[in-house]
Coordinates of C-alpha atoms in Angstrom, one line a residue:
X1 CA 99.4 84.3 109.6
X2 CA 101.6 81.9 111.5
X3 CA 105.4 82.2 111.5
X4 CA 105.8 79.0 109.6
X5 CA 103.3 80.2 107.0
X6 CA 105.1 83.5 106.7
X7 CA 108.5 81.8 106.1
X8 CA 106.9 79.6 103.4
X9 CA 105.3 82.7 101.7
X10 CA 108.7 84.5 101.8
X11 CA 110.4 81.5 100.2
X12 CA 107.7 81.4 97.6
X13 CA 108.1 85.1 96.7
X14 CA 111.9 84.7 96.5
X15 CA 111.5 81.7 94.1
X16 CA 109.0 83.7 92.0
X17 CA 111.4 86.6 91.9
X18 CA 114.3 84.4 90.7
X19 CA 112.1 82.8 88.0
X20 CA 110.9 86.2 86.7
X21 CA 114.5 87.5 86.5
X22 CA 115.6 84.4 84.6
X23 CA 113.1 85.2 81.8
X24 CA 113.9 88.9 81.7
X25 CA 110.9 90.1 83.7
X26 CA 113.0 92.4 85.9
X27 CA 110.1 94.6 87.1
X28 CA 108.1 91.7 88.3
X29 CA 111.3 90.2 89.9
X30 CA 111.8 93.4 91.9
X31 CA 108.2 93.5 92.9
X32 CA 108.2 90.0 94.4
X33 CA 111.6 90.5 96.0
X34 CA 110.5 93.7 97.7
X35 CA 107.2 92.0 98.9
X36 CA 109.4 89.3 100.5
X37 CA 111.5 91.9 102.3
X38 CA 108.4 93.8 103.6
X39 CA 106.8 90.6 104.7
X40 CA 109.9 89.5 106.5
X41 CA 110.2 92.8 108.3
X42 CA 106.7 92.4 109.6
X43 CA 107.9 89.6 111.9
X44 CA 109.7 91.0 114.9
X45 CA 112.0 88.0 115.5
X46 CA 112.2 86.7 111.9
X47 CA 115.9 87.4 111.5
X48 CA 116.5 84.4 109.2
X49 CA 113.5 85.3 107.0
X50 CA 114.7 88.9 106.8
X51 CA 118.2 87.8 105.8
X52 CA 116.8 85.4 103.1
X53 CA 114.6 88.2 101.7
X54 CA 117.3 90.8 101.6
X55 CA 119.6 88.3 99.8
X56 CA 116.8 87.6 97.3
X57 CA 116.6 91.3 96.6
X58 CA 120.4 91.6 96.5
X59 CA 120.5 88.9 93.8
X60 CA 118.3 90.9 91.4
X61 CA 120.5 94.0 91.9
X62 CA 123.6 91.8 91.4
X63 CA 122.3 90.5 88.1
X64 CA 121.8 94.1 86.9
X65 CA 125.3 95.2 88.0
X66 CA 124.2 97.4 90.9
X67 CA 127.1 96.7 93.2
X68 CA 126.5 99.4 95.7
X69 CA 122.9 98.2 96.4
X70 CA 124.2 94.6 96.6
X71 CA 126.7 95.5 99.2
X72 CA 124.2 97.4 101.3
X73 CA 121.7 94.6 101.3
X74 CA 124.2 91.8 101.8
X75 CA 125.7 93.6 104.8
X76 CA 122.2 94.0 106.4
X77 CA 121.6 90.3 105.7
X78 CA 125.0 89.4 107.3
X79 CA 124.1 91.3 110.5
X80 CA 120.7 89.5 110.7
X81 CA 121.8 86.0 109.8
X82 CA 122.1 83.5 112.6
X83 CA 125.7 82.3 113.3
X84 CA 126.8 79.3 111.3
X85 CA 123.8 79.5 109.1
X86 CA 123.2 79.2 105.4
X87 CA 122.1 82.8 105.3
X88 CA 125.5 83.9 106.6
X89 CA 127.2 81.9 104.0
X90 CA 125.0 83.4 101.2
X91 CA 125.6 86.9 102.5
X92 CA 129.4 86.4 102.5
X93 CA 129.1 85.0 99.0
X94 CA 127.2 88.0 97.8
X95 CA 129.7 90.4 99.4
X96 CA 132.5 88.6 97.6
X97 CA 130.8 88.8 94.2
X98 CA 130.3 92.6 94.5
X99 CA 133.5 94.6 94.5
X100 CA 134.3 97.9 96.2
X101 CA 137.4 99.9 96.9
X102 CA 141.0 99.5 95.6
X103 CA 141.6 96.3 97.5
X104 CA 138.3 94.7 96.7
X105 CA 140.0 91.6 95.1
X106 CA 141.7 90.9 98.4
X107 CA 138.4 91.3 100.2
X108 CA 136.8 89.0 97.7
X109 CA 139.4 86.3 98.3
X110 CA 138.9 86.5 102.0
X111 CA 135.1 86.3 101.8
X112 CA 135.2 83.3 99.5
X113 CA 137.6 81.5 101.8
X114 CA 135.2 82.2 104.7
X115 CA 132.4 80.9 102.5
X116 CA 134.3 77.7 101.8
X117 CA 135.3 77.1 105.5
X118 CA 131.8 77.7 106.8
X119 CA 130.0 75.8 104.1
X120 CA 132.3 72.8 104.8
X121 CA 131.6 73.1 108.5
X122 CA 127.8 73.1 108.3
X123 CA 127.5 70.7 105.3
X124 CA 126.2 73.4 102.9
X125 CA 127.4 71.6 99.8
X126 CA 125.8 73.9 97.2
X127 CA 127.5 76.9 98.7
X128 CA 130.8 75.0 99.0
X129 CA 130.7 74.3 95.2
X130 CA 129.9 77.9 94.4
X131 CA 132.5 79.3 96.8
X132 CA 135.3 77.1 95.3
X133 CA 134.2 78.1 91.8
X134 CA 133.9 81.8 92.6
X135 CA 137.4 81.7 94.2
X136 CA 138.8 80.1 91.0
X137 CA 137.0 82.2 88.5
X138 CA 136.8 85.5 90.5
X139 CA 140.2 85.6 92.2
X140 CA 142.8 83.1 91.1
X141 CA 142.1 83.3 87.4
X142 CA 142.1 87.1 87.1
X143 CA 145.3 87.1 89.1
X144 CA 146.8 84.7 86.6
X145 CA 147.2 82.0 89.3
X146 CA 146.1 79.2 87.0
X147 CA 147.2 76.1 89.0
X148 CA 145.3 77.4 92.0
X149 CA 142.3 78.1 89.9
X150 CA 142.3 74.6 88.3
X151 CA 142.7 73.0 91.7
X152 CA 139.7 74.8 93.2
X153 CA 137.5 74.2 90.2
X154 CA 138.4 70.5 90.0
X155 CA 137.3 70.1 93.6
X156 CA 134.1 72.1 92.8
X157 CA 133.3 70.0 89.8
X158 CA 133.9 66.8 91.7
X159 CA 131.6 67.9 94.5
X160 CA 128.9 69.0 92.1
X161 CA 128.9 65.6 90.4
X162 CA 129.0 63.7 93.7
X163 CA 126.0 65.6 95.0
X164 CA 124.2 65.6 91.6
X165 CA 124.1 69.4 91.4
X166 CA 123.9 69.4 87.6
X167 CA 123.0 73.1 87.4
X168 CA 126.4 74.0 89.1
X169 CA 128.6 71.6 87.2
X170 CA 129.0 73.7 84.1
X171 CA 130.6 76.6 86.0
X172 CA 133.8 74.9 87.1
X173 CA 134.1 72.9 83.9
X174 CA 133.9 76.0 81.7
X175 CA 136.6 77.8 83.7
X176 CA 138.8 74.7 83.6
X177 CA 138.4 74.4 79.9
X178 CA 139.2 78.1 79.4
X179 CA 142.3 77.9 81.5
X180 CA 143.6 74.8 79.8
X181 CA 143.1 76.5 76.4
X182 CA 144.7 79.7 77.6
X183 CA 147.8 77.8 79.0
X184 CA 148.2 75.8 75.8
X185 CA 146.9 72.4 76.8
X186 CA 144.5 71.9 73.8
X187 CA 143.9 68.2 74.2
X188 CA 143.0 68.5 77.9
X189 CA 140.8 71.5 77.1
X190 CA 138.9 69.5 74.4
X191 CA 138.3 66.7 76.9
X192 CA 136.9 69.1 79.5
X193 CA 134.8 70.9 76.9
X194 CA 133.3 67.5 75.9
X195 CA 132.3 67.0 79.6
X196 CA 130.8 70.5 79.6
X197 CA 128.8 69.7 76.5
X198 CA 127.4 66.6 78.1
X199 CA 126.1 68.4 81.2
X200 CA 124.8 71.6 79.5
X201 CA 121.3 72.1 78.2
X202 CA 120.9 73.5 74.7
X203 CA 121.1 77.3 74.6
X204 CA 122.2 77.5 78.2
X205 CA 125.3 79.5 79.4
X206 CA 127.2 76.2 79.6
X207 CA 126.3 75.6 75.9
X208 CA 127.6 79.2 75.1
X209 CA 131.0 78.4 76.6
X210 CA 131.2 75.0 74.8
X211 CA 131.0 76.9 71.5
X212 CA 133.2 79.7 72.7
X213 CA 136.1 77.5 73.9
X214 CA 135.8 75.3 70.8
X215 CA 136.0 78.4 68.7
X216 CA 139.2 79.5 70.5
X217 CA 140.7 76.1 69.8
X218 CA 139.7 76.2 66.2
X219 CA 141.3 79.6 65.8
X220 CA 144.6 78.2 67.2
X221 CA 144.3 75.4 64.7
X222 CA 143.8 78.0 61.9
X223 CA 140.4 76.5 61.1
X224 CA 139.0 80.0 60.8
X225 CA 135.7 79.2 58.9
X226 CA 134.5 76.8 61.6
X227 CA 135.8 79.1 64.3
X228 CA 133.6 82.0 63.0
X229 CA 130.5 79.7 63.0
X230 CA 131.3 78.6 66.6
X231 CA 131.8 82.2 67.7
X232 CA 128.5 83.4 66.2
X233 CA 126.7 80.5 67.8
X234 CA 128.2 81.4 71.2
X235 CA 127.3 85.1 70.7
X236 CA 123.7 84.3 69.9
X237 CA 123.3 82.1 73.1
X238 CA 125.1 84.8 75.2
X239 CA 122.7 87.5 74.0
X240 CA 119.7 85.3 74.7
X241 CA 120.9 84.8 78.2
X242 CA 121.9 88.4 78.8
X243 CA 125.6 87.7 79.2
X244 CA 127.9 90.6 78.3
X245 CA 131.0 88.6 79.2
X246 CA 130.3 86.1 76.4
X247 CA 129.8 89.0 74.0
X248 CA 133.2 90.4 75.0
X249 CA 135.0 87.1 74.5
X250 CA 133.3 86.5 71.1
X251 CA 134.5 89.9 69.9
X252 CA 138.0 89.3 71.1
X253 CA 138.0 85.9 69.4
X254 CA 136.8 87.3 66.1
X255 CA 139.5 90.0 66.4
X256 CA 142.1 87.3 66.7
X257 CA 140.7 85.4 63.7
X258 CA 141.0 88.6 61.5
X259 CA 144.4 89.4 62.8
X260 CA 145.6 85.8 62.0
X261 CA 144.3 86.3 58.5
X262 CA 146.2 89.7 58.2
X263 CA 143.0 91.7 58.2
X264 CA 144.1 94.5 60.5
X265 CA 141.2 96.8 60.0
X266 CA 138.6 94.1 60.7
X267 CA 140.6 92.9 63.7
X268 CA 140.7 96.4 65.1
X269 CA 137.0 97.0 64.6
X270 CA 136.1 93.8 66.6
X271 CA 138.6 94.7 69.3
X272 CA 137.4 98.3 69.7
X273 CA 133.8 97.0 69.8
X274 CA 134.8 94.7 72.6
X275 CA 136.6 97.6 74.4
X276 CA 133.4 99.7 74.2
X277 CA 131.3 96.9 75.7
X278 CA 133.7 96.3 78.6
X279 CA 133.5 100.0 79.5
X280 CA 129.8 100.1 79.2
X281 CA 129.3 97.2 81.6
X282 CA 132.3 98.2 83.8
X283 CA 134.4 95.0 83.6
X284 CA 138.0 96.4 84.2
X285 CA 139.8 93.1 83.9
X286 CA 138.2 92.4 80.5
X287 CA 138.8 96.0 79.5
X288 CA 142.5 95.3 79.9
X289 CA 142.2 92.3 77.6
X290 CA 140.3 94.3 75.1
X291 CA 143.1 97.0 75.2
X292 CA 145.7 94.4 74.4
X293 CA 143.6 93.1 71.5
X294 CA 143.2 96.7 70.2
X295 CA 147.0 97.1 70.4
X296 CA 147.8 94.0 68.5
X297 CA 145.1 94.7 65.9
X298 CA 146.3 98.3 65.4
X299 CA 149.9 96.9 65.0
X300 CA 148.5 94.4 62.4
X301 CA 146.8 97.4 60.6
X302 CA 150.1 99.3 60.6
X303 CA 149.1 102.0 63.1
X304 CA 152.1 101.6 65.4
X305 CA 151.4 104.8 67.4
X306 CA 147.9 103.6 68.3
X307 CA 149.2 100.1 69.1
X308 CA 151.7 101.6 71.5
X309 CA 149.1 103.8 73.2
X310 CA 146.6 100.8 73.6
X311 CA 149.3 98.6 75.1
X312 CA 150.5 101.2 77.6
X313 CA 146.9 101.9 78.7
X314 CA 146.4 98.1 79.2
X315 CA 149.5 97.9 81.5
X316 CA 148.4 101.0 83.5
X317 CA 144.9 99.5 84.0
X318 CA 145.9 95.9 84.7
X319 CA 148.7 96.5 87.2
X320 CA 146.5 97.7 90.1
X321 CA 144.2 94.7 89.5
X322 CA 147.2 92.4 90.0
X323 CA 146.3 90.8 86.7
X324 CA 149.8 89.2 86.3
X325 CA 149.1 87.2 83.1
X326 CA 147.6 90.1 81.2
X327 CA 150.3 92.5 82.3
X328 CA 152.9 90.0 81.1
X329 CA 151.2 89.6 77.7
X330 CA 150.9 93.4 77.3
X331 CA 154.5 94.0 78.3
X332 CA 155.7 91.3 75.9
X333 CA 153.7 92.8 73.0
X334 CA 155.0 96.3 73.8
X335 CA 158.6 95.1 74.0
X336 CA 158.2 93.4 70.6
X337 CA 156.6 96.5 69.1
X338 CA 159.3 98.8 70.4
X339 CA 162.0 96.4 69.2
X340 CA 160.5 96.6 65.7
X341 CA 160.8 100.4 65.7
X342 CA 164.2 100.5 67.6
X343 CA 162.7 102.2 70.6
X344 CA 165.5 102.8 73.3
X345 CA 163.3 101.2 76.0
X346 CA 162.6 98.0 74.1
X347 CA 165.2 95.9 75.9
X348 CA 164.1 97.3 79.3
X349 CA 160.5 96.3 78.8
X350 CA 161.7 92.9 77.3
X351 CA 163.7 92.2 80.5
X352 CA 160.7 93.0 82.6
X353 CA 158.5 90.7 80.5
X354 CA 161.0 87.8 80.9
X355 CA 161.0 88.4 84.7
X356 CA 157.2 88.2 84.7
X357 CA 157.2 85.0 82.6
X358 CA 159.7 83.3 84.9
X359 CA 158.2 84.6 88.2
X360 CA 154.7 83.5 87.4
X361 CA 155.4 80.2 85.6
X362 CA 154.2 81.4 82.2
X363 CA 156.7 79.3 80.2
X364 CA 153.9 78.4 77.8
X365 CA 154.0 81.9 76.5
X366 CA 157.4 81.3 75.1
X367 CA 155.9 78.7 72.8
X368 CA 152.6 80.6 72.1
X369 CA 154.3 83.9 71.2
X370 CA 157.4 82.5 69.5
X371 CA 157.0 84.9 66.6
X372 CA 157.3 87.9 69.0
X373 CA 159.9 86.4 71.3
X374 CA 162.5 85.0 68.9
X375 CA 163.6 88.4 67.4
X376 CA 163.9 89.8 71.0
X377 CA 166.1 86.8 72.0
X378 CA 168.2 87.3 68.9
X379 CA 168.7 90.9 69.8
X380 CA 169.6 90.0 73.4
X381 CA 172.2 87.6 72.2
X382 CA 174.0 90.5 70.6
X383 CA 173.6 92.9 73.5
X384 CA 176.7 94.4 75.1
X385 CA 175.4 93.6 78.6
X386 CA 176.7 90.1 79.7
X387 CA 173.6 89.5 81.9
X388 CA 171.2 90.2 79.0
X389 CA 173.2 87.8 76.8
X390 CA 173.0 85.1 79.4
X391 CA 169.3 85.6 79.9
X392 CA 168.8 85.3 76.1
X393 CA 170.9 82.1 75.9
X394 CA 168.8 80.7 78.8
X395 CA 165.5 81.6 77.0
X396 CA 166.8 80.1 73.7
X397 CA 167.6 76.8 75.6
X398 CA 164.1 76.9 77.1
X399 CA 162.6 77.2 73.7
X400 CA 164.8 74.4 72.5
X401 CA 163.6 72.1 75.3
X402 CA 159.9 72.8 74.6
X403 CA 158.3 69.7 73.0
X404 CA 158.1 70.0 69.3
X405 CA 154.8 69.5 67.5
X406 CA 154.2 66.0 66.0
X407 CA 154.8 65.5 62.3
X408 CA 152.2 63.7 60.3
X409 CA 153.5 62.8 56.8
X410 CA 151.7 61.1 54.0
X411 CA 153.7 59.8 51.1
X412 CA 151.4 57.1 49.7
X413 CA 149.2 58.5 46.9
X414 CA 150.2 62.0 47.8
X415 CA 152.9 64.1 49.6
X416 CA 151.6 66.1 52.5
X417 CA 153.2 67.3 55.8
X418 CA 151.3 68.4 58.8
X419 CA 153.1 70.0 61.8
X420 CA 150.9 69.8 64.8
X421 CA 147.5 71.0 63.4
X422 CA 149.0 73.2 60.7
X423 CA 149.3 72.0 57.1
X424 CA 152.5 72.8 55.3
X425 CA 151.9 74.4 51.9
X426 CA 152.9 72.7 48.7
X427 CA 154.9 75.8 47.8
X428 CA 157.0 75.3 51.0
X429 CA 157.6 71.6 50.2
X430 CA 158.9 72.6 46.8
X431 CA 161.1 75.4 48.0
X432 CA 164.7 74.4 47.2
X433 CA 163.5 70.8 47.3
X434 CA 163.1 70.9 51.1
X435 CA 160.2 68.4 50.9
X436 CA 162.2 65.9 48.9
X437 CA 165.0 66.1 51.4
X438 CA 162.5 65.4 54.2
X439 CA 161.1 62.5 52.3
X440 CA 164.6 61.1 51.7
X441 CA 165.4 61.3 55.4
X442 CA 162.2 59.6 56.3
X443 CA 163.2 56.6 54.1
X444 CA 166.7 56.4 55.5
X445 CA 167.9 54.1 58.4
X446 CA 167.7 56.1 61.6
X447 CA 166.4 59.1 59.6
X448 CA 170.0 60.2 59.0
X449 CA 172.2 60.8 56.0
X450 CA 175.6 62.3 55.1
X451 CA 175.6 65.3 52.8
X452 CA 177.1 63.1 50.1
X453 CA 174.2 60.6 50.3
X454 CA 171.7 63.5 50.1
X455 CA 173.4 65.1 47.0
X456 CA 174.0 61.7 45.3
X457 CA 170.3 60.8 45.6
X458 CA 168.8 64.2 44.7
X459 CA 171.3 65.9 42.4
X460 CA 173.9 63.4 41.2
X461 CA 174.7 65.5 38.1
X462 CA 176.2 68.4 40.1
X463 CA 179.9 68.8 40.7
X464 CA 181.1 68.7 44.3
X465 CA 181.1 72.4 45.0
X466 CA 177.6 72.9 43.5
X467 CA 176.3 69.8 45.3
X468 CA 177.5 71.2 48.7
X469 CA 176.0 74.5 47.9
X470 CA 172.7 72.7 47.1
X471 CA 172.9 70.8 50.3
X472 CA 173.3 73.9 52.5
X473 CA 170.4 75.7 50.8
X474 CA 168.1 72.6 50.9
X475 CA 168.8 72.0 54.6
X476 CA 168.2 75.7 55.3
X477 CA 164.9 75.5 53.5
X478 CA 163.9 72.4 55.4
X479 CA 164.8 74.0 58.7
X480 CA 162.5 77.0 57.8
X481 CA 159.8 74.6 56.6
X482 CA 159.7 72.8 60.0
X483 CA 160.2 75.9 62.2
X484 CA 159.4 79.0 60.2
X485 CA 159.7 81.3 63.3
X486 CA 163.4 80.6 63.7
X487 CA 165.2 83.9 62.9
X488 CA 168.7 82.7 62.3
X489 CA 171.0 79.7 62.7
X490 CA 171.9 80.5 66.3
X491 CA 168.5 78.9 67.2
X492 CA 168.7 75.2 66.8
X493 CA 165.9 73.4 65.0
X494 CA 164.1 70.9 67.2
X495 CA 163.6 68.6 64.3
X496 CA 167.1 68.5 62.8
X497 CA 170.7 67.8 63.9
X498 CA 172.8 69.4 61.2
X499 CA 176.5 69.8 60.6
X500 CA 178.8 70.1 57.5
X501 CA 178.9 66.3 57.1
X502 CA 175.5 64.9 58.2
X503 CA 171.9 65.7 58.8
X504 CA 169.6 63.7 61.2
X505 CA 165.8 64.1 61.5
X506 CA 164.3 63.9 65.0
X507 CA 160.7 62.7 65.0
X508 CA 158.7 64.0 68.0
X509 CA 156.5 61.5 69.9
X510 CA 153.1 60.9 68.4
X511 CA 154.5 61.6 64.9
X512 CA 153.3 59.3 62.1
X513 CA 154.6 58.4 58.6
X514 CA 152.1 56.5 56.5
X515 CA 154.4 54.2 54.6
X516 CA 156.2 53.2 57.9
X517 CA 152.9 52.3 59.5
X518 CA 151.9 50.4 56.3
X519 CA 155.1 48.4 56.5
X520 CA 154.6 47.7 60.2
X521 CA 151.1 46.3 59.5
X522 CA 152.5 44.1 56.7
X523 CA 155.2 42.8 59.0
X524 CA 152.6 42.0 61.7
X525 CA 150.4 40.3 58.9
X526 CA 147.6 42.7 59.8
X527 CA 146.5 42.7 56.1
X528 CA 143.3 44.6 56.6
X529 CA 145.1 47.5 58.3
X530 CA 147.9 47.5 55.7
X531 CA 145.4 47.7 52.8
X532 CA 143.5 50.6 54.5
X533 CA 146.8 52.5 54.9
X534 CA 148.0 52.1 51.4
X535 CA 146.7 55.3 49.7
X536 CA 148.5 54.8 46.4
X537 CA 151.9 54.8 44.9
X538 CA 154.9 56.2 46.8
X539 CA 155.5 59.9 46.2
X540 CA 153.5 60.3 43.0
X541 CA 154.8 63.9 42.8
X542 CA 158.3 62.6 42.2
X543 CA 157.7 60.0 39.5
X544 CA 161.2 60.4 37.9
X545 CA 163.4 60.7 41.0
X546 CA 165.6 57.7 40.8
X547 CA 166.0 57.2 44.5
X548 CA 162.2 56.7 44.8
X549 CA 161.9 53.9 42.2
X550 CA 163.0 50.9 44.3
X551 CA 161.0 52.1 47.3
X552 CA 157.9 52.7 45.1
X553 CA 158.2 49.2 43.7
X554 CA 158.8 47.5 47.0
X555 CA 155.7 49.1 48.6
X556 CA 153.6 48.3 45.6
X557 CA 154.7 44.7 45.9
X558 CA 153.9 44.7 49.6
X559 CA 150.4 46.0 48.9
X560 CA 149.8 43.4 46.3
X561 CA 150.9 40.7 48.7
X562 CA 148.6 42.0 51.4
X563 CA 145.6 41.9 49.0
X564 CA 146.4 38.4 48.0
X565 CA 147.0 37.2 51.6
X566 CA 143.7 38.7 52.8
X567 CA 141.9 37.3 49.8
X568 CA 143.2 33.9 50.6
X569 CA 142.0 34.3 54.2
X570 CA 138.6 35.3 53.1
X571 CA 138.5 32.3 50.7
X572 CA 139.4 29.9 53.4
X573 CA 136.7 31.4 55.6
X574 CA 134.1 30.9 52.8
X575 CA 133.7 34.7 52.5
X576 CA 133.5 34.6 48.8
X577 CA 132.2 38.1 48.1
X578 CA 135.0 39.7 50.0
X579 CA 137.5 37.4 48.4
X580 CA 136.3 38.4 44.9
X581 CA 136.4 42.1 45.8
X582 CA 140.0 41.8 47.0
X583 CA 141.0 39.9 43.9
X584 CA 139.5 42.7 41.7
X585 CA 141.6 45.3 43.7
X586 CA 144.7 43.2 43.1
X587 CA 144.0 43.0 39.4
X588 CA 143.4 46.8 39.2
X589 CA 146.8 47.2 40.9
X590 CA 148.5 44.6 38.7
X591 CA 146.5 43.4 35.7
X592 CA 149.0 40.5 35.1
X593 CA 148.4 39.0 38.5
X594 CA 147.3 35.4 37.6
X595 CA 146.9 34.2 41.2
X596 CA 144.4 37.0 41.8
X597 CA 142.5 36.0 38.7
X598 CA 142.3 32.3 39.6
X599 CA 141.2 33.0 43.2
X600 CA 138.7 35.6 41.9
X601 CA 137.2 33.1 39.4
X602 CA 136.8 30.5 42.1
X603 CA 135.1 33.0 44.4
X604 CA 132.8 34.1 41.6
X605 CA 131.8 30.5 40.9
X606 CA 131.1 30.0 44.6
X607 CA 128.8 33.1 44.3
X608 CA 127.1 31.4 41.3
X609 CA 128.3 34.3 39.1
X610 CA 129.7 32.4 36.0
X611 CA 129.7 35.7 33.9
X612 CA 132.0 37.4 36.4
X613 CA 134.4 34.5 36.4
X614 CA 134.6 34.4 32.6
X615 CA 135.2 38.1 32.5
X616 CA 138.1 37.9 34.9
X617 CA 139.8 35.4 32.7
X618 CA 139.1 37.2 29.4
X619 CA 140.6 40.5 30.7
X620 CA 143.7 38.7 32.0
X621 CA 144.1 36.8 28.7
X622 CA 143.9 40.0 26.7
X623 CA 146.4 42.0 28.8
X624 CA 148.9 39.2 29.0
X625 CA 148.8 38.7 25.2
X626 CA 149.0 42.4 24.4
X627 CA 151.7 43.4 26.9
X628 CA 153.7 40.2 27.4
X629 CA 152.8 38.0 24.4
X630 CA 151.9 35.0 26.6
X631 CA 148.8 33.1 27.6
X632 CA 147.5 32.5 31.1
X633 CA 148.8 29.5 33.1
X634 CA 147.2 26.1 32.4
X635 CA 145.2 25.9 35.6
X636 CA 143.4 29.1 34.6
X637 CA 142.9 27.9 31.0
X638 CA 141.4 24.6 32.3
X639 CA 139.0 26.5 34.7
X640 CA 137.9 28.8 31.9
X641 CA 137.3 25.9 29.5
X642 CA 135.2 24.2 32.1
X643 CA 133.2 27.4 32.8
X644 CA 132.4 27.8 29.1
X645 CA 130.8 24.4 29.1
X646 CA 128.8 25.0 32.3
X647 CA 129.2 26.0 36.0
X648 CA 131.4 23.6 37.9
X649 CA 131.2 23.1 41.6
X650 CA 133.4 25.4 43.6

């Protein structure tokens, strides 16, 4: 057999081995890979072929987690590979993926950097994409260096798209989406996941991560039912593709769902199942994540001793791995747990946690873990140590500077308040009339009122002392409604400026108030938009509150005017059917509206619907007589009389 024929046969055997491994035929994959190695060794000077065959066999061992065999084969391939060759790049890549020794992460980083440099030099674009992605996902992300990871993966994704390497595009995108979710950038994460969905085949690993990251986002949005479905879908795809990592992430996600619902036992069961899986497949970094989840779940279940043990184990495991983000999370949880039980070392661990947050740029944790952090800050503000008090004040200011979630308020046809993605309960809105105070502020110029204006509008019957007492309690309830995590009045509410004399509401960017948008559409004469935004009468839950009456009537009149104005436009454009429909809406809104009846009758005539025109008049005549004791205007009477005789021309 000629040398060229041997090289071709070796390539064929390697490809067949990969194909068999992909469908789970591991025995056949090994057989073909070993045949390739034996054939390559039969050629005295076939160093490149031998390197390629050894790497083909190393790949099968890598997929099965046999790191020692991978390292041995990859080192042999590296010695045989020609300088500045693709085989040398692939051997370095394989050595980077398989870890050994205490400093294997540093070795991994160095090897991936070598891969990237050499791949750029020889124009090996496929290896360049893989090297950048492996550096991001295998080094920077485990170390908690998220900006570096995003930068490397953005370059990898761009290169994969430029050179149309569709099978490699999903890797960088899924890591980018994961990091953006982890670092609390949900909108950017959703955008990246949409890209990932577009480039992923059904039931592929990319598809598994689409469902997984979406499930994480749904969990953060407290949409737990849809999150469970997405987790289960991801889990099924992961099992089909033989990915234990997806299985681990799914179990951790389901643990968080149960913990968010207060189901401590179920949360602990999922977390401990994830922990067992990480140990079985020997993923130390994910084992640390699972230990943190076990600690939080045990805490939720009331087993504080187990929670403490789990968190301490996590810190001990993760520190040697240089997993800065996970160490920070575990330390923060331990500090909060110890603070709850008045442990003497609680403040020491808390100070260390703060140092880790600030050193590593994890400010987003201050917002993500507000419920854990605020009690610790409050305790620090009372500490005898001046440095701790200063640190606590600085953290409180950082929390105050963090952007507040947008408010979305509906007051037309209903009263509902949404803060970010979370819906405020009706019970919270009724608590000490906090919702009514919020609604009153939203209808006031500049969203501000004096305490006298608040009490005169809501409780005019109270004497001054009782009214002031009501004001303080109502504002406190509103403050808690908007930011329930705030532990005491030393923490300023980002939505309210409050003093003894006045309260002002601050609406964050992207907030929306439906009646304000309705009035803006009316002012712009965008009648279609105005009509679509009018969901019903203003604050129907407060029908007898006197301050709402003029506003309710004004908005109802504006809606009626919008209906008539748009009906007139449709009539002028000879759109008779739409004109008739709008007139009917106006008459449902105001049965006395003679202009709507006249325009509607004319539109019905244009549609050759004499019966509809007669009915419009008859209903109007009946309601006017019954409720006002008057007859319709003469123009309507004349049109009705003409219609009774026959159909006139429109």
